[in-house]
Amino acid sequence: MLKYLFRRLNLLLITAFILTVIAFMLQHWSSSSIDNRNYFMLYGDYMANIFQGHWGISSIDQRPLLNKGLIAFASTLELCFVACITSIIMAFPLGILAGLKRNGVIDYAIMSIALVGLAIPVFWLAIIMTMLPNSIGISLPVDGNISLVFEVPVISGFVLIDSLLAADQYQMRAFSDRVAHLVLPAVVLSFFLTTEIIRLTRHAITMVMRSNYIKAAYAKGLATKQIVLRHVLKNALPPIIHQIRLQLSTIISFAMTIEIVFSSGGAGVWLLTSIQEGDYLALPTAVLIISSFILLSSIIIDIVLMIISPTKRKALYADQ
Amino acid sequence: MQTLLNVSNLCKNYKRSARFSSSGFRKALGPLNFTLERGKTLAIVGESGAGKSTLVQIIAGLIKPSSGEIYVKDKPLSTFSQQERCTSIRMIFQDPSSSLNPKATIGRILAAPLELNTPLTLDGRKKQILDTLNLVGLLPDYLDFYPNMLSGIQQHQVAMARALILKPDIIIADEILASLDISLRFKIVNLLLNIQEKIGVSFIFVAHNMNLVRHMSDQIVVMENGMIVENNTTEKIYKFPQSAVTKQLLQSHQPHYRKER
Amino acid sequence: MLINNEFNEDKIQSPLQYTWSIFKKKSAAIVSMWGVITLIFFALFADLIVAHEPSTQYAQNLLLPPYWMEGGSTDHILGTDDLGRDSLARLIQGLQLTLGGGILITFMISLIGSVIGASAVLTKGIKASILHHLLDALLTIPTLLTALILIVLFGPSYENCLLAVSLSLLPQFIRGIYIAIENELSKQYIIALQLDGATNSRLLRFGIFPNIIEPIVTLLNRIFTMAVLEIATLGFLGFGTQLPDVELGSLIASSIDLIYLSPWLVFFPGIAIFLIIIIFNVFAEGLRHSVIEGEE
């Protein structure tokens, strides 16, 4: 176990090193200052600054980049998180159903929906969604994070939490306004995510259903429901989680695109405006923040997977 | 008679902590010493995990030994070129259904070693392939077939043909009989002995079934924990087993418990 | 003779022929195959097909709806935009750049990625290890961010957009093909081929690639889908093609202000992207299933 952790940590450090080099090169290029010292010295300086929290100052509003980036990314994460939860709730039952009734009518129907979900470009769906409230006559906000009347102080960066914390000021109005702002972007993102999870679940379930221990469970006289709950889910879950882990960066990409369409202040809008205004230092900051988030969460997921699934634990002993 | 194969002080150690990721689960092998004469059959027996497979893989050239040397016709194997090695030692794998490329015809599979290791022309190759097929008892019609179209025993015959086609001195067979049922096992064994009689090739068998080993082999090497515990002629091993492992192996194939009639 | 010669052709088919014979029986796959051919045909010969020049402005026909709507004209089947340009012509031009870009990227990635992936598997050791960590690092940077970085470095243009998308997808492909080849390397028939004295190129050509067609199809399909989506996304954000060229994403972006006035200007390019991806996915899925069934 310790050995495994050590190995993961080793991987983490090397990958993090490569990332900081990329960020450093970007920084060096975008600041375009003439410095005669060699690159190693400059890199050392850069890393020292990073560790002390001096990530640079935004040229747009003179605020520290680290702070700005973290707040923007927190809002993106919030969107991802909400979308993930809703799509898991929707996609799991559908995927399990499709996997159990493989090659039946239900399977084909579910998989067709999943294919449609993959094929619709997210930004296009987002645009259509901005039209939706108007055309079906419901009132849902289609732009921004939260209405400007609410001045929610930034505490955690996650607007949902911050608006809850500001409850003594606005009661629950700020929170419900935030939720209303989140509905449409979350629907768009979870549309993509749901289809992805449906596909992964169906694949994992069919793989598990083929194995002999499921046949043995049937032979034991267990009902399908019991088998799914007891055996199938336990064995199908790790590969699904593993695949979602690999898709983290795609999900974040899409979330950023959606935010741009809904012009709600997240990492997407922040980067876009920074680039348009010529504040290129935002790029290395974004690389460091987003990539280290993805890196850390993948490693945490890896470790969790290893704890919950015995087959992965075997990798501990494998001679690799 | 010239000694065909001479294994001398062969060792295989696994680096324990070259990288902290590697775990010390594989055991070291050797030092091993034994010889094999031309036209004879050597059987390597032992419990699973005794290092039999590693040993034959080293001889076949799949794994590099850490120290020691293997001599084929008094020439060290490490000085052999790939071609010389192929034409002197060939290997038959355990399971032919996975050792034959599913996307290549039997003709292709058999032609490949000839193309790579001999200067034969197209006609020469064709003749060689037909001769070898004849030797293992397959019809030339099978040349255009893909492996999955053949039955298990036919796949075994193709695998044998692939090993025989370069006319090697030694053929290594890694538990090839395990996946066959009894009647087919005897068919393959008799086929192999027949071939040995015809072309005088030496065999190295890795085997479990002691009855078959007795039937086939001239010499037996018994292994335990990566070491040779006994090395003698088949006759002597069966009559006067020395070590505990040998006795146990012999016993396990002579059932005490029989159905009462 | 063992085999009656009359049935010989039926019995022994090469894997390719066999796969094709299964593929032929799937109606959805065949339909999608013709769809793919039609799309590629459109992309190649767009200029010859369209009745109007994409850039010609028909000042008397501004914001014309599609012909089946009230006020539409059969002259402009899908209507016109705010400058009176023919929607269909612009759509097909957009299709040309988006689909063409997607196919080009998939092709380039499969070439470069296969070479890198294969050589990484076959040359174990420090080089492969460096590659791995580099890929790991690149995989953690979201595609959009990679694209933004490259575009900031080299400026927005269609070529740079393609480069950005390729660079962000290349690690995924290399990783995929690396795993596929590595799985294959441990198979016994590969070891047997190595014992036959096969060179690495021969090993790849005859031993490995014929046996990893299924994962490659899946991988290429994935890469193509993501490439089309990303080209369109970058075009939409204004980092792709620059005027006067249009691409499906930038077509949507340019008509987004008109969404309430004439929504079809936004609808049609989106539906075009949708159709491209659906058709190619159904085709790839049909191909994959045929390959799997052929192997069983």
CSV table of C-alpha atoms in Angstrom, one decimal, chain B residues 60 62 82 86 90-91 93-95 98-103 108 112-113 115-117 139 141-142 144-146 149 162, chain C residues 1-3 11-15 187-189 191-199 202 206-207 210-211 213 294-296:
chain,number,residue,atom,x,y,z
B,60,ALA,CA,14.3,-20.7,-26.3
B,62,LEU,CA,12.7,-15.4,-24.6
B,82,GLN,CA,18.9,-14.8,-34.4
B,86,CYS,CA,16.0,-20.2,-34.9
B,90,ARG,CA,12.4,-24.0,-31.8
B,91,MET,CA,9.5,-23.8,-29.3
B,93,PHE,CA,3.7,-23.1,-27.1
B,94,GLN,CA,1.2,-24.4,-24.6
B,95,ASP,CA,-2.0,-23.3,-26.3
B,98,SER,CA,-3.5,-18.4,-28.9
B,99,SER,CA,-0.1,-19.0,-30.4
B,100,LEU,CA,-1.3,-18.9,-34.0
B,101,ASN,CA,-2.0,-15.5,-35.4
B,102,PRO,CA,-5.8,-15.4,-36.0
B,103,LYS,CA,-5.3,-13.0,-38.9
B,108,ARG,CA,1.5,-17.5,-44.1
B,112,ALA,CA,7.2,-16.6,-42.1
B,113,PRO,CA,10.0,-18.5,-40.4
B,115,GLU,CA,11.3,-16.2,-45.2
B,116,LEU,CA,13.1,-14.8,-42.2
B,117,ASN,CA,15.7,-17.4,-41.6
B,139,LEU,CA,-3.3,-32.1,-45.9
B,141,ASP,CA,-5.5,-28.0,-48.4
B,142,TYR,CA,-5.2,-26.4,-45.0
B,144,ASP,CA,-5.4,-21.3,-47.1
B,145,PHE,CA,-7.3,-21.8,-43.9
B,146,TYR,CA,-7.3,-19.4,-40.9
B,149,MET,CA,-11.3,-22.8,-38.8
B,162,ARG,CA,5.9,-24.3,-37.5
C,1,MET,CA,-9.3,-33.4,-52.0
C,2,LEU,CA,-10.7,-32.4,-48.7
C,3,ILE,CA,-12.7,-29.4,-49.9
C,11,LYS,CA,-15.3,-21.1,-47.0
C,12,ILE,CA,-12.0,-19.3,-47.1
C,13,GLN,CA,-12.3,-15.5,-47.0
C,14,SER,CA,-9.6,-13.2,-45.8
C,15,PRO,CA,-10.6,-11.4,-42.6
C,187,LYS,CA,-0.1,-12.5,-26.8
C,188,GLN,CA,1.5,-15.8,-27.5
C,189,TYR,CA,1.4,-15.5,-31.3
C,191,ILE,CA,6.0,-14.1,-28.9
C,192,ALA,CA,6.0,-16.9,-31.5
C,193,LEU,CA,6.6,-14.4,-34.3
C,194,GLN,CA,9.4,-12.9,-32.3
C,195,LEU,CA,10.9,-16.3,-32.0
C,196,ASP,CA,10.6,-16.7,-35.7
C,197,GLY,CA,13.1,-13.8,-35.9
C,198,ALA,CA,10.6,-11.3,-37.1
C,199,THR,CA,11.8,-7.7,-37.2
C,202,ARG,CA,7.2,-7.1,-39.6
C,206,PHE,CA,1.5,-8.8,-39.8
C,207,GLY,CA,1.2,-9.6,-36.1
C,210,PRO,CA,-4.4,-6.9,-38.0
C,211,ASN,CA,-5.4,-7.8,-34.5
C,213,ILE,CA,-8.4,-3.1,-35.8
C,294,GLY,CA,-15.7,-11.5,-37.7
C,295,GLU,CA,-13.3,-12.4,-34.9
C,296,GLU,CA,-15.7,-14.7,-33.1
